[in-house]
mmCIF file of C-alpha atoms in Angstrom:
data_model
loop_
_atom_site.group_PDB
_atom_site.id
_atom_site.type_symbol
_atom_site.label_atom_id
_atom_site.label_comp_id
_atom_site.label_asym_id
_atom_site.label_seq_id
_atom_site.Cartn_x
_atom_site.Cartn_y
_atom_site.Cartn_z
ATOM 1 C CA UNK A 1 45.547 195.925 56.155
ATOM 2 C CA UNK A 2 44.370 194.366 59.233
ATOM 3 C CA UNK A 3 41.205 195.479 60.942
ATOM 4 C CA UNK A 4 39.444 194.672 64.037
ATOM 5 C CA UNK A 5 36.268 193.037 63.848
ATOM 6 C CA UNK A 6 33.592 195.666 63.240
ATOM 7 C CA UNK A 7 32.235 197.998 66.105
ATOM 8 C CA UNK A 8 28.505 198.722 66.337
ATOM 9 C CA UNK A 9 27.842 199.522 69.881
ATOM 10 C CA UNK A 10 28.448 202.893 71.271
ATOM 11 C CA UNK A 11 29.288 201.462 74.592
ATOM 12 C CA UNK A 12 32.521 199.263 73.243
ATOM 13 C CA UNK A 13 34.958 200.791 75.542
ATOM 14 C CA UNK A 14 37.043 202.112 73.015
ATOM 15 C CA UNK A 15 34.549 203.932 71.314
ATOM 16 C CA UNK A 16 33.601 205.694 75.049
ATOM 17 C CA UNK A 17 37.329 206.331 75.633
ATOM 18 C CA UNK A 18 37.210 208.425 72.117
ATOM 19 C CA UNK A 19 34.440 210.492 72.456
ATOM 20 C CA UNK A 20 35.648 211.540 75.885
ATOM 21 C CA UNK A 21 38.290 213.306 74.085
ATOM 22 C CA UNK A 22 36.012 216.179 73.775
ATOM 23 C CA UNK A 23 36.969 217.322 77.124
ATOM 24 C CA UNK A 24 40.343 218.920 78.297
ATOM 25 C CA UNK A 25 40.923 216.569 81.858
ATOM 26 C CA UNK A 26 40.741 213.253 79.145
ATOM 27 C CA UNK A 27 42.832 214.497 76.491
ATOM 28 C CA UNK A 28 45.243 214.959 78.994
ATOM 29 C CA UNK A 29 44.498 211.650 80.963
ATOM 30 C CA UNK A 30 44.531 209.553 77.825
ATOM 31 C CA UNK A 31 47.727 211.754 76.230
ATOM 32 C CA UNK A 32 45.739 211.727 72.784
ATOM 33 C CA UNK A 33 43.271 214.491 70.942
ATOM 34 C CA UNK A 34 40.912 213.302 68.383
ATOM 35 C CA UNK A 35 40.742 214.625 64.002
ATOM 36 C CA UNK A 36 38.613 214.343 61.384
ATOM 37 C CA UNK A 37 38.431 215.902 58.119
ATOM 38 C CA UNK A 38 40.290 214.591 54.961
ATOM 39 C CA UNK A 39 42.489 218.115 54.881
ATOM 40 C CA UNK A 40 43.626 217.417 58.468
ATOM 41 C CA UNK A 41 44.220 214.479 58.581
ATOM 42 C CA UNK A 42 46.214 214.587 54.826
ATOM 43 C CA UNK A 43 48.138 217.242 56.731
ATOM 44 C CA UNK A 44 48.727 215.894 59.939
ATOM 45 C CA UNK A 45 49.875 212.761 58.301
ATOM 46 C CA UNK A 46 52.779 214.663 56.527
ATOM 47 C CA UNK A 47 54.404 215.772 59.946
ATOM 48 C CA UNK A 48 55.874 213.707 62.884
ATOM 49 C CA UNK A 49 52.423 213.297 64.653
ATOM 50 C CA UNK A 50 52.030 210.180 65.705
ATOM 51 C CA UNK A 51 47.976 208.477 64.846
ATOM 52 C CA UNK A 52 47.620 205.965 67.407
ATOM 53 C CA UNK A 53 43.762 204.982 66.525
ATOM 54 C CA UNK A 54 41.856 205.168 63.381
ATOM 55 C CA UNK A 55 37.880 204.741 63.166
ATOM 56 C CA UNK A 56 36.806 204.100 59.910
ATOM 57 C CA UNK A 57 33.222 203.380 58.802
ATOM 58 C CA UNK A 58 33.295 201.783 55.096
ATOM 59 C CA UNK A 59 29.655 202.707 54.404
ATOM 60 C CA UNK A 60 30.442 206.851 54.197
ATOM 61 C CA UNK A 61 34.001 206.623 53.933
ATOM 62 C CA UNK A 62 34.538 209.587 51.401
ATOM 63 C CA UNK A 63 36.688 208.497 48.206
ATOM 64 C CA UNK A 64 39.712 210.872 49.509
ATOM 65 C CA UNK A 65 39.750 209.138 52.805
ATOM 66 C CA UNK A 66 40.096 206.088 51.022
ATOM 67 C CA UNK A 67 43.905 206.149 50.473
ATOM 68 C CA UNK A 68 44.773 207.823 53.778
ATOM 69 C CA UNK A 69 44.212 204.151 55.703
ATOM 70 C CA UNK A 70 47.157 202.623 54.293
ATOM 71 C CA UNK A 71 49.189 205.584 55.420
ATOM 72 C CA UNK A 72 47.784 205.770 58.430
ATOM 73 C CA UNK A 73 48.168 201.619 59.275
ATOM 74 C CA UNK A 74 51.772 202.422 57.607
ATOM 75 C CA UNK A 75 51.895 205.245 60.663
ATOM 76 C CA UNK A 76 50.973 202.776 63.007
ATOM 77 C CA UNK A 77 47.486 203.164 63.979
ATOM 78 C CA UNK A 78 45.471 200.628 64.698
ATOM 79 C CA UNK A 79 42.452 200.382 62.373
ATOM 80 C CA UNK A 80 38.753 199.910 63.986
ATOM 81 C CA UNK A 81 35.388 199.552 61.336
ATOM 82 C CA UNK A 82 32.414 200.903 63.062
ATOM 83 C CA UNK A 83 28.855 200.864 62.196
ATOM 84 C CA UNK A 84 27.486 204.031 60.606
ATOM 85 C CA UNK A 85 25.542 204.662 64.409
ATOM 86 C CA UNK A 86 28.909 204.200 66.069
ATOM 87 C CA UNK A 87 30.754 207.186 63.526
ATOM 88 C CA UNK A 88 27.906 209.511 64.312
ATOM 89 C CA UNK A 89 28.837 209.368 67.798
ATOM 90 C CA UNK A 90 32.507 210.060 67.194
ATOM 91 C CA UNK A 91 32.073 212.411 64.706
ATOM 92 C CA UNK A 92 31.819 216.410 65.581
ATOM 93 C CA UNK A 93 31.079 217.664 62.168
ATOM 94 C CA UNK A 94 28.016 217.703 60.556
ATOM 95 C CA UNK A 95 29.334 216.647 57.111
ATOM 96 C CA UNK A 96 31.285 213.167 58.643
ATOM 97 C CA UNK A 97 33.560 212.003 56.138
ATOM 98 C CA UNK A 98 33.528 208.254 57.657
ATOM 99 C CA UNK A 99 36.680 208.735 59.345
ATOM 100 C CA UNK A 100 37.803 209.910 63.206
ATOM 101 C CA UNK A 101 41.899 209.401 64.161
ATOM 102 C CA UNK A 102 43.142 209.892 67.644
ATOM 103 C CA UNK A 103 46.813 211.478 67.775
ATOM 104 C CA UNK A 104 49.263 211.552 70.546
ATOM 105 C CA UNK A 105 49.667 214.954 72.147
ATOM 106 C CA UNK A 106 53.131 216.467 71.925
ATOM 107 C CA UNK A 107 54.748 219.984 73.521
ATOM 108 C CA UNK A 108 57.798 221.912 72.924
ATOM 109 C CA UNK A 109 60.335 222.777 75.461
ATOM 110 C CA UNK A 110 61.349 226.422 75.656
ATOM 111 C CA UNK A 111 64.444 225.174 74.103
ATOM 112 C CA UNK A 112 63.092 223.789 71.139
ATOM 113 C CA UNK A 113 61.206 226.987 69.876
ATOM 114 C CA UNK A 114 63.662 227.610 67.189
ATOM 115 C CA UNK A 115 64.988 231.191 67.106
ATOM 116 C CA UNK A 116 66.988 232.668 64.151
ATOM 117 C CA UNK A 117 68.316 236.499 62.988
ATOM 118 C CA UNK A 118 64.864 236.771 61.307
ATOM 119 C CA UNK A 119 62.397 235.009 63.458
ATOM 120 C CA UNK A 120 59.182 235.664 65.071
ATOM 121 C CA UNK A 121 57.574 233.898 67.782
ATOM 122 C CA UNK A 122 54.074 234.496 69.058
ATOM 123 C CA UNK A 123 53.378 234.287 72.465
ATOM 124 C CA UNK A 124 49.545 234.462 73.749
ATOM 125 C CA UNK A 125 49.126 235.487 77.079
ATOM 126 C CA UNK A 126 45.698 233.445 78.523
ATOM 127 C CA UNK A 127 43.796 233.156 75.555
ATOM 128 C CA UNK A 128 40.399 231.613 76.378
ATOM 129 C CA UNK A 129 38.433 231.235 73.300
ATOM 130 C CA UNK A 130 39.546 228.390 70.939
ATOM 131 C CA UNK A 131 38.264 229.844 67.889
ATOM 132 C CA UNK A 132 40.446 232.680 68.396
ATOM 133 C CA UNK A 133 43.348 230.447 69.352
ATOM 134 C CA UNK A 134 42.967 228.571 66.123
ATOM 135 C CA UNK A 135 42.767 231.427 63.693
ATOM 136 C CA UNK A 136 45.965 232.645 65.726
ATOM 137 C CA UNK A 137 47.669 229.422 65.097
ATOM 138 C CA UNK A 138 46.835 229.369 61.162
ATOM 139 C CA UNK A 139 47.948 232.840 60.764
ATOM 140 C CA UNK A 140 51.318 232.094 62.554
ATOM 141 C CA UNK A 141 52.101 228.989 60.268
ATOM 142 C CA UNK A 142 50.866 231.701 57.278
ATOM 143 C CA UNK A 143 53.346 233.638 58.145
ATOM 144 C CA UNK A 144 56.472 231.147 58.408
ATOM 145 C CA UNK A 145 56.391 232.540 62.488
ATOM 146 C CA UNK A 146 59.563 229.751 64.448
ATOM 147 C CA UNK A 147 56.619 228.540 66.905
ATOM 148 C CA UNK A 148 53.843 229.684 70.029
ATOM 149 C CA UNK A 149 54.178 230.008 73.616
ATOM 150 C CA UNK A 150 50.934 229.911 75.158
ATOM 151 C CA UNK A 151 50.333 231.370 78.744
ATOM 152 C CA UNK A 152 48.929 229.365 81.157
ATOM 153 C CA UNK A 153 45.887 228.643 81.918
ATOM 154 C CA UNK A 154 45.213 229.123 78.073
ATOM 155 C CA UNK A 155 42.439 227.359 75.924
ATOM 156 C CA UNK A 156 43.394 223.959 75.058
ATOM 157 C CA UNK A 157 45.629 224.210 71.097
ATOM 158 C CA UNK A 158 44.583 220.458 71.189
ATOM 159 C CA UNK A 159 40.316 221.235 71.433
ATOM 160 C CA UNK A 160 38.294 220.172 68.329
ATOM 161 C CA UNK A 161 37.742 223.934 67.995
ATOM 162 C CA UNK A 162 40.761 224.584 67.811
ATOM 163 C CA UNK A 163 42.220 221.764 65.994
ATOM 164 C CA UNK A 164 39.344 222.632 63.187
ATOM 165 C CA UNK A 165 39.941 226.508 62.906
ATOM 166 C CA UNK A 166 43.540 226.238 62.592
ATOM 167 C CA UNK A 167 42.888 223.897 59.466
ATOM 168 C CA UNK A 168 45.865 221.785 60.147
ATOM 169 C CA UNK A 169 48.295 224.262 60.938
ATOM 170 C CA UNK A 170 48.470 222.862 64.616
ATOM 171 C CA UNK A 171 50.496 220.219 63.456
ATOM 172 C CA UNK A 172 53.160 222.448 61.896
ATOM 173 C CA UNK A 173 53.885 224.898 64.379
ATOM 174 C CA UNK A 174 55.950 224.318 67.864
ATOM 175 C CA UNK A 175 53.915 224.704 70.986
ATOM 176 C CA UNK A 176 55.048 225.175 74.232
ATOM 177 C CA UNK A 177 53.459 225.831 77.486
ATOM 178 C CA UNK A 178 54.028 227.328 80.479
ATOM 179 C CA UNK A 179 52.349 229.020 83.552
ATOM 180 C CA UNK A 180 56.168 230.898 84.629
ATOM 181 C CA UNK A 181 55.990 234.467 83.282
ATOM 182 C CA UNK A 182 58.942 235.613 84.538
ATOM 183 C CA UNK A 183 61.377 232.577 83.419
ATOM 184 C CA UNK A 184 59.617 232.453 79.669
ATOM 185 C CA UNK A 185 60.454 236.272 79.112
ATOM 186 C CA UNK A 186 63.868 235.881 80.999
ATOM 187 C CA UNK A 187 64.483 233.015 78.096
ATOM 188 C CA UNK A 188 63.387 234.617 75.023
ATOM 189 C CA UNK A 189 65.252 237.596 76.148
ATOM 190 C CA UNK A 190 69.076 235.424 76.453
ATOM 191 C CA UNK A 191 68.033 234.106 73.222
ATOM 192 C CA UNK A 192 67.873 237.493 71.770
ATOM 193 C CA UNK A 193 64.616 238.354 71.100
ATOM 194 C CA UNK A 194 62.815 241.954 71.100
ATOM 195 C CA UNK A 195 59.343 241.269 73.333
ATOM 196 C CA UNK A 196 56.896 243.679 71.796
ATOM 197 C CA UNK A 197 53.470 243.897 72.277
ATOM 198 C CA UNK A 198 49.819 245.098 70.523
ATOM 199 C CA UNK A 199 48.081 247.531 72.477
ATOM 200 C CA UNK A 200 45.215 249.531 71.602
ATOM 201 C CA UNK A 201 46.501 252.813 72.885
ATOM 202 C CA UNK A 202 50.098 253.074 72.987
ATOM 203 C CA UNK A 203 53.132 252.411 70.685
ATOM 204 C CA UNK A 204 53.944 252.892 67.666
ATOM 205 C CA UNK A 205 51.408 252.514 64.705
ATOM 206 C CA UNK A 206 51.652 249.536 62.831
ATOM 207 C CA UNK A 207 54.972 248.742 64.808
ATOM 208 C CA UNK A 208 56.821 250.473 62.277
ATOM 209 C CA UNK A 209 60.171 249.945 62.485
ATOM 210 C CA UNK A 210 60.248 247.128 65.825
ATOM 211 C CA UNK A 211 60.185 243.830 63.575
ATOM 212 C CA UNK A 212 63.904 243.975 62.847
ATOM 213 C CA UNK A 213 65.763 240.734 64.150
ATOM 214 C CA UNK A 214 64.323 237.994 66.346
ATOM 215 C CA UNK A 215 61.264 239.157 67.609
ATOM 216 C CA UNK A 216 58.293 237.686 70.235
ATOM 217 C CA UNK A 217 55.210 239.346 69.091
ATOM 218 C CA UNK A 218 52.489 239.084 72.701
ATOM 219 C CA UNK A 219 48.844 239.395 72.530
ATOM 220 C CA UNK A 220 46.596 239.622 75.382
ATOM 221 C CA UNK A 221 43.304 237.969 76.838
ATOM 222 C CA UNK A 222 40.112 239.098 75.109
ATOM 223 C CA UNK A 223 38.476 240.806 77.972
ATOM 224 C CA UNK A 224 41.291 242.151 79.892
ATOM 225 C CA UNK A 225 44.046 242.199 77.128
ATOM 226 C CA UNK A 226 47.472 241.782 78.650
ATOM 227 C CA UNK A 227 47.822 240.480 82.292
ATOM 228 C CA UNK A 228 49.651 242.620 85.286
ATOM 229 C CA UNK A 229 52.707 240.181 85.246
ATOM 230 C CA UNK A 230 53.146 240.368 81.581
ATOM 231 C CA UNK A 231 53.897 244.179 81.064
ATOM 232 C CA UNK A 232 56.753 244.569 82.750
ATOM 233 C CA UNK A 233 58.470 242.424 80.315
ATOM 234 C CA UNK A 234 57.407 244.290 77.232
ATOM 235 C CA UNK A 235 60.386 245.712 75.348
ATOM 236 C CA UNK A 236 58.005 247.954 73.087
ATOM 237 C CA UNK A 237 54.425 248.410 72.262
ATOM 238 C CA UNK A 238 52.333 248.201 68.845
ATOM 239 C CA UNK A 239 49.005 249.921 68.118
ATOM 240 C CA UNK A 240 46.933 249.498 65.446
ATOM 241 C CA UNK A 241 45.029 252.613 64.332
ATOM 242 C CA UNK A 242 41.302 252.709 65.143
ATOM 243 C CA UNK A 243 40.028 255.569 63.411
ATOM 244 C CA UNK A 244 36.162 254.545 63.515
ATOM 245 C CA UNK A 245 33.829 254.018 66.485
ATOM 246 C CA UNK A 246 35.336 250.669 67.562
ATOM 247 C CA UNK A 247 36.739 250.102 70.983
ATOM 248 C CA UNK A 248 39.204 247.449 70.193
ATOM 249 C CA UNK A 249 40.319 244.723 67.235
ATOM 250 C CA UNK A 250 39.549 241.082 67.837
ATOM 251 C CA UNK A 251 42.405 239.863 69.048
ATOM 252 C CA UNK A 252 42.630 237.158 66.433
ATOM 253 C CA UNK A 253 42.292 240.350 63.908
ATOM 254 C CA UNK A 254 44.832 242.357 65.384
ATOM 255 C CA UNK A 255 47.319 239.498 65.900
ATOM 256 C CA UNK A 256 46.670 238.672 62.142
ATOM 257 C CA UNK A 257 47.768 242.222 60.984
ATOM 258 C CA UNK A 258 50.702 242.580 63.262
ATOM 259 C CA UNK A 259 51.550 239.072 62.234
ATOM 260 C CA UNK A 260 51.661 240.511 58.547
ATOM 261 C CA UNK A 261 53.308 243.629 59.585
ATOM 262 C CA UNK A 262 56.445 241.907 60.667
ATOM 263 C CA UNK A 263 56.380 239.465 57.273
ATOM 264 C CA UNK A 264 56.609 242.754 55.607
ATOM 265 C CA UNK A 265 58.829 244.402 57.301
ATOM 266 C CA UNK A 266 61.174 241.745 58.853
#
């Protein structure tokens, strides 16, 4: 397996390129996202994503990373040693496992969600915080949910948060994006779906009774829950009981139940 020779400065140009990845404007300049972790990357590595650089340092490369470099040089990344100095600049975690990968960004078309008589899309309407966006996007795969639209502007599905707290689920879901309201509900309506919605107030507990059939299930921004152009799409409305002192559910909480709801129910 062919290497390059070994990288020990953090200025190599390579090495700069990948820890810019950290921000939003250079993950979409350089059309890649960066991963770590031997669970990731063993699950990314099972899908269609395509690794386009791995960083490798020998000296802590855990055993379980070990065989993952001939699959990812079979993949066809390129493989880069670095000096233990140069993988605690690339590294985000605290426990580095002696391995970084980039991978390629990819997005779903609208047309690609795939919709069937017992499906269930999630669709998150300017979600800013990417833990929340993560836990959302483990839940969904959890669940078996057909894919995620995400609102624009929306945190990034492709941020290290994000990428971590959906524990590889990110690679098995479809994402789409798109800042058009009105023509993303007028799709997944011709496709057949029911648009329902949590709400803390209104609707029916539990949504008992709505998760019948193809169904978009929409959850709102933390602070201001779901936007002005989004409600007039809403088909129905489900609540979750709050029967203590609590204003509101997380949304990540509430999406998990409803999630759950419809797995039952469906």
């Amino acid at each position: 397996m062919p290497e390059q020779p070994l990288i020990t400065s953090r200025h190599n140009p390579r090495i700069m390129a990948a820890r810019q990845l950290g921000e939003r404007k250079q993950r979409q300049q350089q059309g890649r996202f960066l991963v770590e972790g031997v669970k990731l990357l063993e699950m990314a590595l099972r899908t269609p994503a395509q690794p386009r650089e791995a960083f490798v340092c020998h000296q802590q490369l855990a055993p379980a990373a070990a065989p993952l470099l001939e699959r990812l040089h079979a993949a066809g990344a390129q493989i880069h040693a670095v000096s233990p100095a140069v993988m605690q600049a690339l590294a985000m975690r605290e426990a580095a496992e002696g391995l970084v990968v980039t991978f390629e960004l990819w997005e779903a078309g609208l047309d690609e969600l795939p919709v069937a008589d017992r499906s269930l899309l999630l669709v998150l309407d300017r979600l800013q915080d990417p833990g929340n966006l993560g836990t959302l996007l483990r839940t969904a795969d959890a669940v078996g949910a057909a894919g995620v639209a995400l609102i624009e502007p929306c945190a990034d599905p492709f941020d290290p948060k994000v990428v971590r707290g959906s524990m590889g689920s990110l690679f098995h879901l479809p994402l789409a994006r798109t800042g058009d309201v009105a023509s993303l509900f007028a799709h997944l309506r011709a496709r057949g779906l029911r648009i329902v919605a949590a709400d803390a107030h209104q609707g029916v507990d539990w949504g008992q009774g709505l998760w019948q059939g193809p169904v978009a299930l929409v959850l709102g921004n933390e602070a201001r829950g779901l936007s002005p152009d989004v409600t007039p799409h809403i088909d129905a409305w489900a609540r979750l009981p709050i029967v203590g002192q609590a204003e509101s559910l997380n949304v990540a909480v509430a999406g998990g139940v409803l999630m759950y709801a419809w797995l039952r129910d469906a």
